[in-house]
PDB file of C-alpha atoms in Angstrom:
ATOM      1  CA  GLN F   1     -93.149   7.726  65.552  1.00  0.00           C
ATOM      2  CA  VAL F   2     -90.825  10.534  65.393  1.00  0.00           C
ATOM      3  CA  GLN F   3     -90.079  12.073  68.856  1.00  0.00           C
ATOM      4  CA  LEU F   4     -87.720  14.892  69.742  1.00  0.00           C
ATOM      5  CA  GLN F   5     -86.729  15.720  73.568  1.00  0.00           C
ATOM      6  CA  GLU F   6     -84.987  18.951  74.570  1.00  0.00           C
ATOM      7  CA  SER F   7     -82.654  19.131  77.581  1.00  0.00           C
ATOM      8  CA  GLY F   8     -80.477  21.533  79.178  1.00  0.00           C
ATOM      9  CA  PRO F   9     -80.334  23.886  82.252  1.00  0.00           C
ATOM     10  CA  GLY F  10     -83.311  25.633  83.078  1.00  0.00           C
ATOM     11  CA  LEU F  11     -81.363  28.950  84.108  1.00  0.00           C
ATOM     12  CA  VAL F  12     -78.598  30.492  82.744  1.00  0.00           C
ATOM     13  CA  LYS F  13     -76.971  33.712  84.180  1.00  0.00           C
ATOM     14  CA  PRO F  14     -76.734  37.046  81.843  1.00  0.00           C
ATOM     15  CA  SER F  15     -73.584  37.096  79.479  1.00  0.00           C
ATOM     16  CA  GLN F  16     -73.435  33.320  79.702  1.00  0.00           C
ATOM     17  CA  THR F  17     -74.096  30.813  77.127  1.00  0.00           C
ATOM     18  CA  LEU F  18     -77.181  28.924  76.716  1.00  0.00           C
ATOM     19  CA  SER F  19     -76.770  25.355  75.794  1.00  0.00           C
ATOM     20  CA  LEU F  20     -79.474  23.052  74.685  1.00  0.00           C
ATOM     21  CA  THR F  21     -79.567  19.503  73.210  1.00  0.00           C
ATOM     22  CA  CYS F  22     -82.439  17.863  71.173  1.00  0.00           C
ATOM     23  CA  THR F  23     -82.452  14.049  71.142  1.00  0.00           C
ATOM     24  CA  VAL F  24     -84.393  12.345  68.404  1.00  0.00           C
ATOM     25  CA  SER F  25     -85.887   8.903  68.205  1.00  0.00           C
ATOM     26  CA  GLY F  26     -87.929   7.441  65.362  1.00  0.00           C
ATOM     27  CA  ASP F  27     -85.913   8.805  62.696  1.00  0.00           C
ATOM     28  CA  SER F  28     -82.083   9.485  61.846  1.00  0.00           C
ATOM     29  CA  ILE F  29     -81.112  13.188  61.637  1.00  0.00           C
ATOM     30  CA  THR F  30     -79.121  12.308  58.483  1.00  0.00           C
ATOM     31  CA  THR F  31     -82.604  11.402  56.882  1.00  0.00           C
ATOM     32  CA  ASP F  32     -82.568  12.856  53.294  1.00  0.00           C
ATOM     33  CA  ASN F  33     -84.057  16.507  53.059  1.00  0.00           C
ATOM     34  CA  TYR F  34     -85.135  17.300  56.469  1.00  0.00           C
ATOM     35  CA  TYR F  35     -84.244  20.205  58.402  1.00  0.00           C
ATOM     36  CA  TRP F  36     -83.829  20.146  62.276  1.00  0.00           C
ATOM     37  CA  ASN F  37     -84.947  23.381  63.729  1.00  0.00           C
ATOM     38  CA  TRP F  38     -84.783  25.356  66.885  1.00  0.00           C
ATOM     39  CA  ILE F  39     -87.476  27.586  67.766  1.00  0.00           C
ATOM     40  CA  ARG F  40     -88.448  29.686  70.821  1.00  0.00           C
ATOM     41  CA  GLN F  41     -91.601  31.451  72.362  1.00  0.00           C
ATOM     42  CA  SER F  42     -91.933  34.179  74.741  1.00  0.00           C
ATOM     43  CA  PRO F  43     -94.901  36.342  75.538  1.00  0.00           C
ATOM     44  CA  GLU F  44     -93.225  39.496  74.261  1.00  0.00           C
ATOM     45  CA  LYS F  45     -91.665  38.096  70.854  1.00  0.00           C
ATOM     46  CA  GLY F  46     -93.902  35.194  70.141  1.00  0.00           C
ATOM     47  CA  LEU F  47     -92.946  32.200  68.164  1.00  0.00           C
ATOM     48  CA  GLU F  48     -89.155  32.879  66.834  1.00  0.00           C
ATOM     49  CA  TRP F  49     -87.243  30.793  64.240  1.00  0.00           C
ATOM     50  CA  MET F  50     -83.890  30.699  65.578  1.00  0.00           C
ATOM     51  CA  GLY F  51     -81.940  28.229  62.984  1.00  0.00           C
ATOM     52  CA  ALA F  52     -81.441  24.764  61.751  1.00  0.00           C
ATOM     53  CA  ILE F  53     -79.196  22.176  60.688  1.00  0.00           C
ATOM     54  CA  ARG F  54     -80.049  20.200  57.484  1.00  0.00           C
ATOM     55  CA  TYR F  55     -79.787  16.318  56.960  1.00  0.00           C
ATOM     56  CA  ASN F  56     -76.212  17.028  55.337  1.00  0.00           C
ATOM     57  CA  GLY F  57     -74.877  19.198  58.127  1.00  0.00           C
ATOM     58  CA  MET F  58     -75.572  22.860  56.349  1.00  0.00           C
ATOM     59  CA  THR F  59     -76.788  25.243  58.829  1.00  0.00           C
ATOM     60  CA  TYR F  60     -79.043  28.298  58.595  1.00  0.00           C
ATOM     61  CA  TYR F  61     -79.556  31.076  61.230  1.00  0.00           C
ATOM     62  CA  SER F  62     -82.008  33.719  61.753  1.00  0.00           C
ATOM     63  CA  PRO F  63     -80.433  36.805  60.545  1.00  0.00           C
ATOM     64  CA  SER F  64     -81.264  38.580  63.928  1.00  0.00           C
ATOM     65  CA  LEU F  65     -79.879  35.960  66.161  1.00  0.00           C
ATOM     66  CA  GLU F  66     -76.896  34.644  63.841  1.00  0.00           C
ATOM     67  CA  SER F  67     -74.025  36.468  65.374  1.00  0.00           C
ATOM     68  CA  ARG F  68     -74.874  34.804  68.629  1.00  0.00           C
ATOM     69  CA  THR F  69     -76.219  31.218  67.523  1.00  0.00           C
ATOM     70  CA  SER F  70     -74.384  28.057  66.554  1.00  0.00           C
ATOM     71  CA  ILE F  71     -76.194  24.678  66.000  1.00  0.00           C
ATOM     72  CA  SER F  72     -74.235  21.463  65.996  1.00  0.00           C
ATOM     73  CA  ARG F  73     -75.149  17.778  65.534  1.00  0.00           C
ATOM     74  CA  ASP F  74     -73.839  14.467  66.991  1.00  0.00           C
ATOM     75  CA  THR F  75     -74.827  11.693  64.407  1.00  0.00           C
ATOM     76  CA  SER F  76     -73.712   8.973  66.613  1.00  0.00           C
ATOM     77  CA  ARG F  77     -76.045  10.081  69.151  1.00  0.00           C
ATOM     78  CA  ASN F  78     -78.695  11.244  66.824  1.00  0.00           C
ATOM     79  CA  GLN F  79     -78.781  14.734  68.800  1.00  0.00           C
ATOM     80  CA  PHE F  80     -78.409  18.303  67.494  1.00  0.00           C
ATOM     81  CA  ALA F  81     -77.701  21.051  69.813  1.00  0.00           C
ATOM     82  CA  LEU F  82     -78.100  24.831  70.220  1.00  0.00           C
ATOM     83  CA  GLN F  83     -75.527  27.294  71.751  1.00  0.00           C
ATOM     84  CA  LEU F  84     -76.730  30.792  72.370  1.00  0.00           C
ATOM     85  CA  SER F  85     -74.103  33.324  73.635  1.00  0.00           C
ATOM     86  CA  SER F  86     -74.057  36.456  75.539  1.00  0.00           C
ATOM     87  CA  VAL F  87     -77.437  35.906  76.847  1.00  0.00           C
ATOM     88  CA  THR F  88     -79.737  38.617  78.475  1.00  0.00           C
ATOM     89  CA  PRO F  89     -83.047  38.291  80.225  1.00  0.00           C
ATOM     90  CA  GLU F  90     -84.640  39.109  76.750  1.00  0.00           C
ATOM     91  CA  ASP F  91     -83.638  35.244  75.694  1.00  0.00           C
ATOM     92  CA  THR F  92     -86.098  33.914  78.614  1.00  0.00           C
ATOM     93  CA  ALA F  93     -88.383  31.672  76.540  1.00  0.00           C
ATOM     94  CA  VAL F  94     -89.433  28.258  75.927  1.00  0.00           C
ATOM     95  CA  TYR F  95     -87.173  26.546  73.819  1.00  0.00           C
ATOM     96  CA  TYR F  96     -88.346  23.761  71.150  1.00  0.00           C
ATOM     97  CA  CYS F  97     -86.750  21.603  68.742  1.00  0.00           C
ATOM     98  CA  ALA F  98     -88.707  20.694  65.520  1.00  0.00           C
ATOM     99  CA  ARG F  99     -88.396  18.759  62.298  1.00  0.00           C
ATOM    100  CA  ALA F 100     -89.371  20.082  58.948  1.00  0.00           C
ATOM    101  CA  PHE F 101     -89.421  18.880  55.359  1.00  0.00           C
ATOM    102  CA  GLN F 102     -88.962  22.230  54.208  1.00  0.00           C
ATOM    103  CA  LEU F 103     -87.963  25.412  56.203  1.00  0.00           C
ATOM    104  CA  PHE F 104     -90.788  26.560  58.563  1.00  0.00           C
ATOM    105  CA  GLN F 105     -92.928  23.423  57.598  1.00  0.00           C
ATOM    106  CA  TYR F 106     -92.650  21.561  60.955  1.00  0.00           C
ATOM    107  CA  ASP F 107     -94.272  18.148  61.425  1.00  0.00           C
ATOM    108  CA  TYR F 108     -92.964  17.039  64.800  1.00  0.00           C
ATOM    109  CA  TRP F 109     -92.098  19.118  67.889  1.00  0.00           C
ATOM    110  CA  GLY F 110     -90.466  18.437  70.985  1.00  0.00           C
ATOM    111  CA  GLN F 111     -92.542  19.372  74.193  1.00  0.00           C
ATOM    112  CA  GLY F 112     -90.346  22.382  74.754  1.00  0.00           C
ATOM    113  CA  THR F 113     -88.145  23.345  77.679  1.00  0.00           C
ATOM    114  CA  GLN F 114     -88.166  26.545  79.736  1.00  0.00           C
ATOM    115  CA  VAL F 115     -85.053  28.564  80.061  1.00  0.00           C
ATOM    116  CA  ALA F 116     -84.817  31.706  82.216  1.00  0.00           C
ATOM    117  CA  VAL F 117     -82.030  34.259  82.061  1.00  0.00           C
ATOM    118  CA  SER F 118     -81.419  35.705  85.624  1.00  0.00           C
ATOM    119  CA  SER F 119     -78.778  36.427  88.020  1.00  0.00           C
TER     120      SER F 119
END
């Protein structure tokens, strides 16, 4: 059974960098062909794909967020991470990590973590 668990601070101040980690169990993030994704959801924007890191380390980003987003991984810990810089209150959302065999074809999700951007 594949499990994903998001972790990180629940409150970030405007202009700071939001940092989240996704810990994966039941599968390796280097398993052939899988994409490891970050997705967020807010009432205003709905479900929004932010980016992904593939099994081989290649990264893909949403064009609308690319200038502020960085996704990295730690294969020794079987984790991948999200950094979103220069946050504003519009970045307040529930942040999810998810696995996909093809981009946008998700099969496993984390439970999500609420992040608020506020001073």
